[in-house]
XYZ file of C-alpha atoms in Angstrom:
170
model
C -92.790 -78.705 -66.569
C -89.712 -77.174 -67.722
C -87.364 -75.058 -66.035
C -85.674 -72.211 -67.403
C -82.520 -70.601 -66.380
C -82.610 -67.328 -64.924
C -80.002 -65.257 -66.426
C -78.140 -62.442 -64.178
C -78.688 -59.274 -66.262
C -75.093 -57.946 -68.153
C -73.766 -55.289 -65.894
C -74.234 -51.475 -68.286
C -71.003 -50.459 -69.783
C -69.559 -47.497 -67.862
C -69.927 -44.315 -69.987
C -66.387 -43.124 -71.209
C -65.517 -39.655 -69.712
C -65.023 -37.871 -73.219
C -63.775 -34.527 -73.726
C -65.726 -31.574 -74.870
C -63.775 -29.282 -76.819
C -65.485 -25.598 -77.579
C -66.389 -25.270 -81.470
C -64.272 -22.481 -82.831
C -64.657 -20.206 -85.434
C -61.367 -19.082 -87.706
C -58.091 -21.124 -88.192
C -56.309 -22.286 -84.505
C -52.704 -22.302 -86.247
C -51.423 -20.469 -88.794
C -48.169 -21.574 -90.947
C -45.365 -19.518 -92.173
C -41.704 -21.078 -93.617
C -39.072 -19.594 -91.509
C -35.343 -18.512 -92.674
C -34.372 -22.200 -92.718
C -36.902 -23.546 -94.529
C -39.060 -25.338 -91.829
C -42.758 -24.347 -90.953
C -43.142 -22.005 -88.396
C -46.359 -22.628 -86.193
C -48.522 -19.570 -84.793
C -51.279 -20.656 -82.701
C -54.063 -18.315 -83.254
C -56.641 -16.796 -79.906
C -59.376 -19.596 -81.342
C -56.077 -22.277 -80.947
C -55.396 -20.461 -77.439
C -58.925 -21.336 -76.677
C -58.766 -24.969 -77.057
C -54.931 -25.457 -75.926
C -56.642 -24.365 -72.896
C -59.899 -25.600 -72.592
C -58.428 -29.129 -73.784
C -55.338 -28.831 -70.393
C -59.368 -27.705 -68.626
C -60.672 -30.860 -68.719
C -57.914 -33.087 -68.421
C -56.051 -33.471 -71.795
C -52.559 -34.388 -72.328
C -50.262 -32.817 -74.689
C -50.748 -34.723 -77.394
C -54.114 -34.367 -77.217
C -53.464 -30.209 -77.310
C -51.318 -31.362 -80.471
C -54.030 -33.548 -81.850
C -56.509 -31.098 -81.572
C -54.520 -28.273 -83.185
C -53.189 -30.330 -86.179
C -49.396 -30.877 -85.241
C -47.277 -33.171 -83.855
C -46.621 -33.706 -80.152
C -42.967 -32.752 -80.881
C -43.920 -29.478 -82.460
C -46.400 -28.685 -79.882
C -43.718 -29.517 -77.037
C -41.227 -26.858 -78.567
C -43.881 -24.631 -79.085
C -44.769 -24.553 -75.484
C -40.900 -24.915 -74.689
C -39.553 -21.751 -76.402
C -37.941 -19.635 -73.238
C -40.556 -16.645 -74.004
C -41.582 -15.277 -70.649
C -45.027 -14.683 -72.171
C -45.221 -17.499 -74.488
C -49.170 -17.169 -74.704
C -49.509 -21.273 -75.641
C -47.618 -22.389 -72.683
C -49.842 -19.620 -70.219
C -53.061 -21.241 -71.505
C -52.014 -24.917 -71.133
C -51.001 -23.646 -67.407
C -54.246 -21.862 -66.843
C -56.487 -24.562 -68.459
C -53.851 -27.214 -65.955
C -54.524 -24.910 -62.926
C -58.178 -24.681 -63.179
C -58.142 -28.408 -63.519
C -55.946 -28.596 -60.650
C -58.398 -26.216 -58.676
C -61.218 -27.728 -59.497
C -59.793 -31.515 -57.826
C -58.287 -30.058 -55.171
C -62.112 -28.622 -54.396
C -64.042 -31.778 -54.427
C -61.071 -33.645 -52.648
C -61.611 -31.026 -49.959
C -65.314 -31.384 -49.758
C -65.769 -34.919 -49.928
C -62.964 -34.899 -46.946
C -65.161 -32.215 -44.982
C -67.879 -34.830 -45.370
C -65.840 -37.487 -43.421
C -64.394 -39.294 -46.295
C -60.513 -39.691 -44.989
C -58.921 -41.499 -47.809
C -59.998 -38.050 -49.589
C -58.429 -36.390 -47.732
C -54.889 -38.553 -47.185
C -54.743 -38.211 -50.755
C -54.862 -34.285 -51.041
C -52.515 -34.288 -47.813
C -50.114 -36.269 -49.521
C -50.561 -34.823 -52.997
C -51.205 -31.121 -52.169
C -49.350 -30.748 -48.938
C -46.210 -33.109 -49.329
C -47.175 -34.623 -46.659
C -45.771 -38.830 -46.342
C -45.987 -41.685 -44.334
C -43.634 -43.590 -45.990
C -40.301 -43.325 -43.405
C -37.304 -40.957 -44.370
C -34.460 -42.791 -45.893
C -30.882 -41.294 -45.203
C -27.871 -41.653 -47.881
C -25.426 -39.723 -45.391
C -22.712 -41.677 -43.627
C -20.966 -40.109 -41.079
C -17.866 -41.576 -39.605
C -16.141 -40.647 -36.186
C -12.844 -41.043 -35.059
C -12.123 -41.095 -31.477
C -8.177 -41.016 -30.525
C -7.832 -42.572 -26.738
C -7.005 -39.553 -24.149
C -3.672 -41.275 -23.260
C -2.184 -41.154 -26.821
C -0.511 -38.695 -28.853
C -1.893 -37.685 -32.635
C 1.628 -38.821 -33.554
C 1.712 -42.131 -32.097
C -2.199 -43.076 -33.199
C -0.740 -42.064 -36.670
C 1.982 -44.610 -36.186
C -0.228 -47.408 -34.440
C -2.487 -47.278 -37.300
C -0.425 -46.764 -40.606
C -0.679 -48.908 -43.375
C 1.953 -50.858 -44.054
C 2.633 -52.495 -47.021
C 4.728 -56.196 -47.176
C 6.807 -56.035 -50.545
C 6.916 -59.167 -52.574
C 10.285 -61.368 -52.259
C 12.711 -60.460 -55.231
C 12.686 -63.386 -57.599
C 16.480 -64.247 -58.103
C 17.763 -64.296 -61.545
Protein backbone atom coordinates (compact mmCIF):
# COMPACT_ATOMS: atom_id res chain seq x y z
CA UNK A 1 0.00 0.00 0.00
CA UNK A 2 1.09 3.41 -0.60
CA UNK A 3 -0.05 6.51 0.77
CA UNK A 4 -0.46 9.61 -0.99
CA UNK A 5 -0.50 13.07 0.28
CA UNK A 6 -3.56 14.93 0.20
CA UNK A 7 -2.91 18.30 -1.07
CA UNK A 8 -5.07 21.43 0.35
CA UNK A 9 -6.47 22.94 -2.88
CA UNK A 10 -4.60 26.66 -3.86
CA UNK A 11 -6.93 29.26 -2.55
CA UNK A 12 -8.58 31.24 -6.27
CA UNK A 13 -6.88 34.46 -6.91
CA UNK A 14 -9.18 37.35 -5.97
CA UNK A 15 -10.49 39.02 -9.18
CA UNK A 16 -8.89 42.60 -9.55
CA UNK A 17 -11.62 45.34 -9.36
CA UNK A 18 -10.81 46.89 -12.92
CA UNK A 19 -12.23 49.91 -14.28
CA UNK A 20 -14.68 50.16 -17.07
CA UNK A 21 -14.28 53.14 -19.02
CA UNK A 22 -17.31 54.01 -21.69
CA UNK A 23 -16.00 53.58 -25.45
CA UNK A 24 -16.16 56.98 -27.04
CA UNK A 25 -16.60 58.10 -30.30
CA UNK A 26 -14.55 61.46 -31.63
CA UNK A 27 -11.22 62.85 -30.17
CA UNK A 28 -11.40 63.49 -25.97
CA UNK A 29 -8.67 66.40 -26.29
CA UNK A 30 -7.99 68.59 -28.79
CA UNK A 31 -4.47 70.57 -29.14
CA UNK A 32 -3.84 74.08 -30.10
CA UNK A 33 -0.16 76.09 -29.53
CA UNK A 34 -0.94 79.04 -27.45
CA UNK A 35 0.80 82.69 -27.67
CA UNK A 36 3.87 81.25 -25.93
CA UNK A 37 4.45 78.46 -27.77
CA UNK A 38 3.21 75.60 -25.44
CA UNK A 39 0.20 73.22 -26.29
CA UNK A 40 -2.93 74.26 -25.15
CA UNK A 41 -5.26 71.27 -24.05
CA UNK A 42 -9.19 71.35 -24.77
CA UNK A 43 -10.91 68.45 -23.44
CA UNK A 44 -13.66 67.64 -25.74
CA UNK A 45 -17.73 66.42 -24.31
CA UNK A 46 -16.44 62.59 -25.32
CA UNK A 47 -13.12 63.60 -22.84
CA UNK A 48 -15.83 65.15 -20.33
CA UNK A 49 -17.40 61.79 -20.48
CA UNK A 50 -14.61 59.74 -19.31
CA UNK A 51 -12.90 62.48 -16.90
CA UNK A 52 -16.08 61.70 -15.29
CA UNK A 53 -17.03 58.35 -15.59
CA UNK A 54 -13.23 57.43 -14.74
CA UNK A 55 -13.61 60.00 -10.94
CA UNK A 56 -17.34 57.42 -11.18
CA UNK A 57 -15.76 54.48 -10.43
CA UNK A 58 -12.98 55.33 -8.39
CA UNK A 59 -10.04 56.67 -10.53
CA UNK A 60 -7.36 58.92 -9.49
CA UNK A 61 -6.07 61.75 -11.40
CA UNK A 62 -3.61 60.28 -13.12
CA UNK A 63 -5.65 57.80 -14.20
CA UNK A 64 -8.16 60.83 -15.72
CA UNK A 65 -4.65 61.92 -17.28
CA UNK A 66 -3.81 58.47 -18.48
CA UNK A 67 -6.90 57.96 -20.01
CA UNK A 68 -7.02 61.29 -21.88
CA UNK A 69 -3.39 61.18 -23.20
CA UNK A 70 -1.57 63.86 -20.94
CA UNK A 71 0.39 64.14 -18.15
CA UNK A 72 -0.81 64.25 -14.55
CA UNK A 73 0.76 67.76 -14.37
CA UNK A 74 -1.19 69.01 -17.33
CA UNK A 75 -4.31 67.45 -16.24
CA UNK A 76 -3.84 69.02 -12.60
CA UNK A 77 -3.63 72.64 -14.16
CA UNK A 78 -6.25 71.88 -16.35
CA UNK A 79 -8.61 71.13 -13.58
CA UNK A 80 -6.80 73.98 -11.50
CA UNK A 81 -7.43 77.00 -13.79
CA UNK A 82 -9.70 79.49 -11.39
CA UNK A 83 -12.71 79.22 -14.08
CA UNK A 84 -15.89 79.14 -12.08
CA UNK A 85 -17.27 76.78 -14.74
CA UNK A 86 -14.23 74.99 -15.67
CA UNK A 87 -16.35 72.04 -17.27
CA UNK A 88 -13.20 69.32 -16.56
CA UNK A 89 -12.98 70.09 -12.96
CA UNK A 90 -17.29 69.92 -12.67
CA UNK A 91 -17.14 66.41 -14.17
CA UNK A 92 -14.26 65.02 -12.05
CA UNK A 93 -16.53 66.51 -9.03
CA UNK A 94 -19.70 64.98 -10.31
CA UNK A 95 -18.14 61.60 -11.35
CA UNK A 96 -16.25 62.05 -7.29
CA UNK A 97 -19.74 62.83 -5.82
CA UNK A 98 -21.62 60.06 -7.32
CA UNK A 99 -18.85 57.85 -6.12
CA UNK A 100 -19.07 59.43 -2.87
CA UNK A 101 -22.98 58.85 -2.91
CA UNK A 102 -22.94 55.71 -3.93
CA UNK A 103 -20.45 54.53 -0.53
CA UNK A 104 -22.06 56.55 1.66
CA UNK A 105 -25.39 54.34 0.51
CA UNK A 106 -24.16 50.90 1.11
CA UNK A 107 -22.28 52.11 4.34
CA UNK A 108 -25.74 53.19 5.44
CA UNK A 109 -27.47 50.01 4.55
CA UNK A 110 -25.17 47.53 5.66
CA UNK A 111 -25.29 49.71 9.12
CA UNK A 112 -29.27 49.52 9.03
CA UNK A 113 -28.64 45.79 8.85
CA UNK A 114 -26.76 45.77 12.24
CA UNK A 115 -23.30 45.91 10.96
CA UNK A 116 -21.73 48.74 13.50
CA UNK A 117 -18.22 48.99 12.31
CA UNK A 118 -20.25 50.24 9.07
CA UNK A 119 -21.55 52.45 10.51
CA UNK A 120 -18.54 53.96 12.99
CA UNK A 121 -16.87 54.37 9.84
CA UNK A 122 -19.51 56.64 7.99
CA UNK A 123 -19.97 58.44 11.53
CA UNK A 124 -16.50 59.20 11.63
CA UNK A 125 -15.95 59.80 7.92
CA UNK A 126 -19.27 61.49 6.95
CA UNK A 127 -20.24 63.12 10.18
CA UNK A 128 -16.81 64.22 11.80
CA UNK A 129 -17.62 62.47 14.38
CA UNK A 130 -14.15 61.06 16.78
CA UNK A 131 -13.32 59.12 19.57
CA UNK A 132 -9.95 59.89 19.67
CA UNK A 133 -9.77 62.65 22.86
CA UNK A 134 -9.40 66.49 22.07
CA UNK A 135 -5.90 67.69 22.41
CA UNK A 136 -5.48 71.44 23.57
CA UNK A 137 -2.33 73.69 22.39
CA UNK A 138 -3.71 76.74 24.56
CA UNK A 139 -1.88 77.69 27.73
CA UNK A 140 -3.39 79.97 29.86
CA UNK A 141 -1.56 81.53 32.71
CA UNK A 142 -3.08 83.38 35.84
CA UNK A 143 -1.71 85.75 38.04
CA UNK A 144 -3.14 86.21 41.36
CA UNK A 145 -1.68 89.39 43.43
CA UNK A 146 -2.37 88.64 47.41
CA UNK A 147 -5.37 91.05 48.70
CA UNK A 148 -2.94 92.66 51.23
CA UNK A 149 -0.45 94.00 48.61
CA UNK A 150 -0.26 96.86 46.43
CA UNK A 151 0.28 96.46 42.34
CA UNK A 152 3.32 98.61 43.14
CA UNK A 153 4.91 96.65 45.73
CA UNK A 154 4.14 92.98 43.90
CA UNK A 155 5.96 94.84 40.99
CA UNK A 156 8.86 95.47 43.30
CA UNK A 157 8.78 91.98 45.19
CA UNK A 158 9.01 90.32 41.95
CA UNK A 159 11.40 92.35 39.58
CA UNK A 160 14.17 90.93 37.97
CA UNK A 161 17.21 91.87 39.02
CA UNK A 162 20.21 91.50 37.34
CA UNK A 163 23.91 90.95 39.36
CA UNK A 164 26.58 92.78 37.08
CA UNK A 165 29.85 91.03 36.62
CA UNK A 166 32.92 92.39 38.85
CA UNK A 167 35.04 94.95 36.73
CA UNK A 168 38.27 93.22 35.85
CA UNK A 169 41.05 95.74 36.99
CA UNK A 170 43.50 96.82 34.47
Amino acid sequence: MTKTKDKAPKPKAKPRAAIVLPTVIGPLVTRESSRHGEQRFEITPAGLKLVEACARQGGSQALCASSLGMSLHTFKRIIGEDDGNNPTRLSFEKGKSELEFEVSTLLLQHGRAGNVIALIFYSKAQLGWSDAPQISTQVGVQIILPDSESRENFAKRIEVRTIAPPEVAS
